[in-house]
Amino acid sequence: MASFEAIRSGCSESGERRFEQIIGNSPALESVLEQVERVASTNSTVLVLGETGTGKELIARAIHNISSRCGRPFIKLNCAAIPFDLLESELFGHEKGAFTGAIAQKVGRFEMADKGTLFLDEIGDIPLALQPKLLRVLQEQEFERLGSGRTHKVDVRLVAATHRELGGMVKRNEFRSDLYYRLNVFPILLPPLRERREDIEALVMHFVDICGRRMGKAIQHIPAETLSAFTSYSWPGNIRELQNLVERAVILSNDGVLPNTLPAAEVEAVTKLSALPPATLRDSERALILQTLESVGWMIGGTNGAAVKLGLKRTTLIAKMKKFGISRPARHNNGAPQSENVDFPTIQ
């Protein structure tokens, strides 16, 4: 859902490009919006990068809405949601009879976006076999529908997005290098919510207002303890997770008070970490991680794993284990524990 982050932009009646509303003023968010303003006035391709749930489609819409293409089509396509055998038709269209089941002519997304902006989400999922045709339309602004020899010219500004690391995919021959360089003209990296904690309170208030009005429930009080827990939590699902959790809290609210709907294990982990003195934070965080790992039999992932209990992403926990030098202890044949010196923790 594109509205899961509260930033709305558009063209004023005078044509002046501006942001009408921004929820959050953290330095990380301000840096992103400055980049959006810089690139919006151009026709350059933009590659929006970031974790799932950080608001990539919203940024794409903002680029379109404050550009000279405002008022023209904004067409979107999630490349990961379309089967391979249909993706080419979705992008470029087809003629009647082009393949079995093509009972009528179909206009593709590039034609639909002519004179406007095309947003291709999850661009890293474009199959290798289709990447040369995508590269051609980006470079030449022309293509043919499936089943047709007629060349169509278009004027399309592309904004692409992915949570994948495309540079690594290029090295593994999973993504064409020439397409990557063509997409990576102006990259914008969206920060995860844990790197813009200053915005969490304002986002909570925004989502409370939206959900409260939609459900007909008036939330009059958000306890300081609830806001503190929300601010301290790591939010592996980012803004989308925050929105969904606030919606759950509004549903469960009584007497106009917003409850803390973080799972109990995550609340406990957040409370323990937030209570640590700064001077001993590193040692205490290491001890907490070690204690949690031991309590779950060194199981990192899964619903009963240490990552869930600590309120962390599995990859984040692994990174912290490496940072703190934590590895699963090996055992002698007689069953006695022995430190296992490995570079990467054992994963179950």
PDB file of N, CA, C and O in Angstrom, residues 11 83 131 190 231 244 251 260 275 297 306 322:
ATOM      1  N   CYS A  11       1.739  19.004  -7.253  1.00  0.00           N
ATOM      2  CA  CYS A  11       1.955  20.276  -7.924  1.00  0.00           C
ATOM      3  C   CYS A  11       0.950  21.290  -7.413  1.00  0.00           C
ATOM      4  O   CYS A  11      -0.239  21.001  -7.306  1.00  0.00           O
ATOM      5  N   PRO A  83       4.158 -13.550 -13.313  1.00  0.00           N
ATOM      6  CA  PRO A  83       4.878 -14.728 -13.811  1.00  0.00           C
ATOM      7  C   PRO A  83       5.737 -14.376 -15.020  1.00  0.00           C
ATOM      8  O   PRO A  83       5.403 -13.480 -15.807  1.00  0.00           O
ATOM      9  N   GLN A 131      15.985  -8.966 -19.724  1.00  0.00           N
ATOM     10  CA  GLN A 131      16.753  -7.758 -19.430  1.00  0.00           C
ATOM     11  C   GLN A 131      17.277  -7.028 -20.666  1.00  0.00           C
ATOM     12  O   GLN A 131      17.287  -5.792 -20.681  1.00  0.00           O
ATOM     13  N   LEU A 190      16.952   4.522   0.838  1.00  0.00           N
ATOM     14  CA  LEU A 190      16.019   4.860   1.902  1.00  0.00           C
ATOM     15  C   LEU A 190      16.485   4.245   3.211  1.00  0.00           C
ATOM     16  O   LEU A 190      16.790   3.045   3.263  1.00  0.00           O
ATOM     17  N   THR A 231       9.623   3.362  20.100  1.00  0.00           N
ATOM     18  CA  THR A 231      10.825   4.076  19.667  1.00  0.00           C
ATOM     19  C   THR A 231      12.068   3.215  19.808  1.00  0.00           C
ATOM     20  O   THR A 231      13.008   3.331  19.021  1.00  0.00           O
ATOM     21  N   ASN A 244       0.939  -1.467  10.605  1.00  0.00           N
ATOM     22  CA  ASN A 244       0.101  -2.607  10.944  1.00  0.00           C
ATOM     23  C   ASN A 244      -0.027  -2.797  12.447  1.00  0.00           C
ATOM     24  O   ASN A 244      -1.098  -3.159  12.953  1.00  0.00           O
ATOM     25  N   ILE A 251      -7.431  -1.264  17.227  1.00  0.00           N
ATOM     26  CA  ILE A 251      -8.510  -2.259  17.359  1.00  0.00           C
ATOM     27  C   ILE A 251      -8.652  -2.708  18.808  1.00  0.00           C
ATOM     28  O   ILE A 251      -9.768  -2.863  19.326  1.00  0.00           O
ATOM     29  N   ASN A 260       0.221  -1.055  24.134  1.00  0.00           N
ATOM     30  CA  ASN A 260       1.460  -1.512  23.516  1.00  0.00           C
ATOM     31  C   ASN A 260       1.215  -2.925  22.993  1.00  0.00           C
ATOM     32  O   ASN A 260       1.053  -3.858  23.771  1.00  0.00           O
ATOM     33  N   ALA A 275      17.306  -0.061  29.488  1.00  0.00           N
ATOM     34  CA  ALA A 275      17.656   0.209  30.885  1.00  0.00           C
ATOM     35  C   ALA A 275      19.155   0.139  31.140  1.00  0.00           C
ATOM     36  O   ALA A 275      19.614   0.434  32.233  1.00  0.00           O
ATOM     37  N   GLY A 297      18.665 -22.806  22.809  1.00  0.00           N
ATOM     38  CA  GLY A 297      19.496 -23.861  22.232  1.00  0.00           C
ATOM     39  C   GLY A 297      20.252 -23.424  20.994  1.00  0.00           C
ATOM     40  O   GLY A 297      20.479 -24.209  20.085  1.00  0.00           O
ATOM     41  N   ALA A 306      16.239 -17.004  18.557  1.00  0.00           N
ATOM     42  CA  ALA A 306      16.729 -15.854  19.328  1.00  0.00           C
ATOM     43  C   ALA A 306      16.408 -14.526  18.649  1.00  0.00           C
ATOM     44  O   ALA A 306      16.155 -13.521  19.325  1.00  0.00           O
ATOM     45  N   LYS A 322      28.716 -11.668  15.025  1.00  0.00           N
ATOM     46  CA  LYS A 322      30.059 -11.528  14.470  1.00  0.00           C
ATOM     47  C   LYS A 322      30.779 -10.333  15.101  1.00  0.00           C
ATOM     48  O   LYS A 322      31.968 -10.395  15.396  1.00  0.00           O
TER      49      LYS A 322
END
